[in-house]
Short mmCIF file of C-alpha atoms in Angstrom, two decimals:
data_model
loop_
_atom_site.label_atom_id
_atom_site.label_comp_id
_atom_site.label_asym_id
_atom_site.label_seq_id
_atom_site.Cartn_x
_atom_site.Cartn_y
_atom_site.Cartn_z
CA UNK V 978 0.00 0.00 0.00
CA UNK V 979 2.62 2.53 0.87
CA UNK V 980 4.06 2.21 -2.98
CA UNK V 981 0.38 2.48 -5.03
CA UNK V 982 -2.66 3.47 -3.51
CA UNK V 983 -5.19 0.54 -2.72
CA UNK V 984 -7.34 -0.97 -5.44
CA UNK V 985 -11.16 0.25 -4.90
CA UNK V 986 -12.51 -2.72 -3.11
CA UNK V 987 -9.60 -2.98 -0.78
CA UNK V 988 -10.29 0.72 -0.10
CA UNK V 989 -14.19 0.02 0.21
CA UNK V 990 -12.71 -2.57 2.53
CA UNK V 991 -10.94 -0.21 4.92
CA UNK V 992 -13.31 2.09 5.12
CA UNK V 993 -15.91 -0.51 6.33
CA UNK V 994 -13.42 -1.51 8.86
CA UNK V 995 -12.84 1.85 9.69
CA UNK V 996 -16.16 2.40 11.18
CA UNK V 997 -15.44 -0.67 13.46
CA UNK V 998 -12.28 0.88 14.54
CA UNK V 999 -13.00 4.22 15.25
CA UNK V 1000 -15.41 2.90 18.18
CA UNK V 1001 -12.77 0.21 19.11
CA UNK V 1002 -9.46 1.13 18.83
CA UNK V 1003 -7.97 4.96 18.11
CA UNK V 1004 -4.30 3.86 18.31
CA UNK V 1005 -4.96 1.37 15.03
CA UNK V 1006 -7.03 4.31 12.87
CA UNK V 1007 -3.90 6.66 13.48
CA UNK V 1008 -1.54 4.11 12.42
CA UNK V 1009 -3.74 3.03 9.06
CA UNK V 1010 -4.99 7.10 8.50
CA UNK V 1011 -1.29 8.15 8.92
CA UNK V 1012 -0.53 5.14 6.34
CA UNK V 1013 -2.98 6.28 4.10
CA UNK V 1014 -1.25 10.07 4.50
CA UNK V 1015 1.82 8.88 3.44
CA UNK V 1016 0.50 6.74 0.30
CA UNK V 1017 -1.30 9.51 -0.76
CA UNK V 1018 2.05 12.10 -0.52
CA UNK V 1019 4.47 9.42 -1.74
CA UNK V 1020 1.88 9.00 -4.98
CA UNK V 1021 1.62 12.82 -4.88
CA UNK V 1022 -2.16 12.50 -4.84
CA UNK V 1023 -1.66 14.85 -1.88
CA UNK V 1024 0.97 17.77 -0.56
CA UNK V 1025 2.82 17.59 2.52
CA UNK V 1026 0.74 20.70 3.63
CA UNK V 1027 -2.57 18.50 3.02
CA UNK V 1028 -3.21 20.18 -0.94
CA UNK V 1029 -3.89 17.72 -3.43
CA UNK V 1030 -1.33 17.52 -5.35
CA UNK V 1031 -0.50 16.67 -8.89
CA UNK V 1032 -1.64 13.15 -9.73
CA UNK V 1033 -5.77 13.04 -9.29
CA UNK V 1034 -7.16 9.84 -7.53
CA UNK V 1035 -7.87 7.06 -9.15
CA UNK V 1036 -11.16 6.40 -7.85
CA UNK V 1037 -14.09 7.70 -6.40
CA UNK V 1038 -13.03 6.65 -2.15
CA UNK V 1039 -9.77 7.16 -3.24
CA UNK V 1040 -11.12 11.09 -3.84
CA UNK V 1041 -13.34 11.02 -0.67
CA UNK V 1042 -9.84 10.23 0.97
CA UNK V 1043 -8.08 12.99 -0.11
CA UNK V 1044 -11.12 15.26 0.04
CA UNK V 1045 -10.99 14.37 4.09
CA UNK V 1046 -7.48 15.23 4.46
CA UNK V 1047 -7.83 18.70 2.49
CA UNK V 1048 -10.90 19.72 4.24
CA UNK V 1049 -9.37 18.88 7.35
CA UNK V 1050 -5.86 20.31 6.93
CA UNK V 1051 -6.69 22.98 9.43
CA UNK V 1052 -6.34 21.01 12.61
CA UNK V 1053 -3.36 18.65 11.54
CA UNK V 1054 -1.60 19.45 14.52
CA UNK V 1055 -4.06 18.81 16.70
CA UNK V 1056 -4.17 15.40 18.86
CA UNK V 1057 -6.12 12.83 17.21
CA UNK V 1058 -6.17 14.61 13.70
CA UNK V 1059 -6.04 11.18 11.70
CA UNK V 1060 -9.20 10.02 13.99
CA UNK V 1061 -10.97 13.21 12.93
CA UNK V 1062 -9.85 12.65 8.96
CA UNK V 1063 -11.37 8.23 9.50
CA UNK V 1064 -14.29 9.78 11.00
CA UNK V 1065 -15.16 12.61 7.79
CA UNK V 1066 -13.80 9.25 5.40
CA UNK V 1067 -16.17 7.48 6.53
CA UNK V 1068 -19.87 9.77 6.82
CA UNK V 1069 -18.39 10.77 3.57
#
């Protein structure tokens, strides 16, 4: 995952797990949203300052992804900023 960007079920996937997670376990949603974060810069689908960047997603959760991180930029440095991007993924 950290090379290319999931496929669209494995994405459709992780977001239905993510819904499990976010009422069970923070520390894991971090660890896969910060994952997801650094796919997304290292395809640069997205900007180290949370901008999309050049390349545009490949698929329609793969946009609602990026769309959560973007909208959400503002409060990156706040604690628990990859729980608040899961949680906008997934009412998305």
């Amino acid at each position: 995952m950290l090379q290319k960007m999931r496929s669209y079920s494995q994405l459709f996937v992780a977001k239905k797990s993510l819904k499990t997670l976010l009422k069970t376990n923070r520390v894991e949603t971090e660890q896969m949203m910060k994952t997801y974060h650094e796919a997304l810069v290292d395809n640069n689908q997205l900007n180290e300052d949370l901008t999309e960047a050049s390349v545009p997603a490949q698929n329609k959760l793969s946009k609602q992804l990026i769309e959560s991180f973007v909208e959400l930029r503002d409060h990156r440095n706040e604690e628990g900023f990859y729980t608040q991007v899961a949680k906008h993924w997934v009412e998305k």
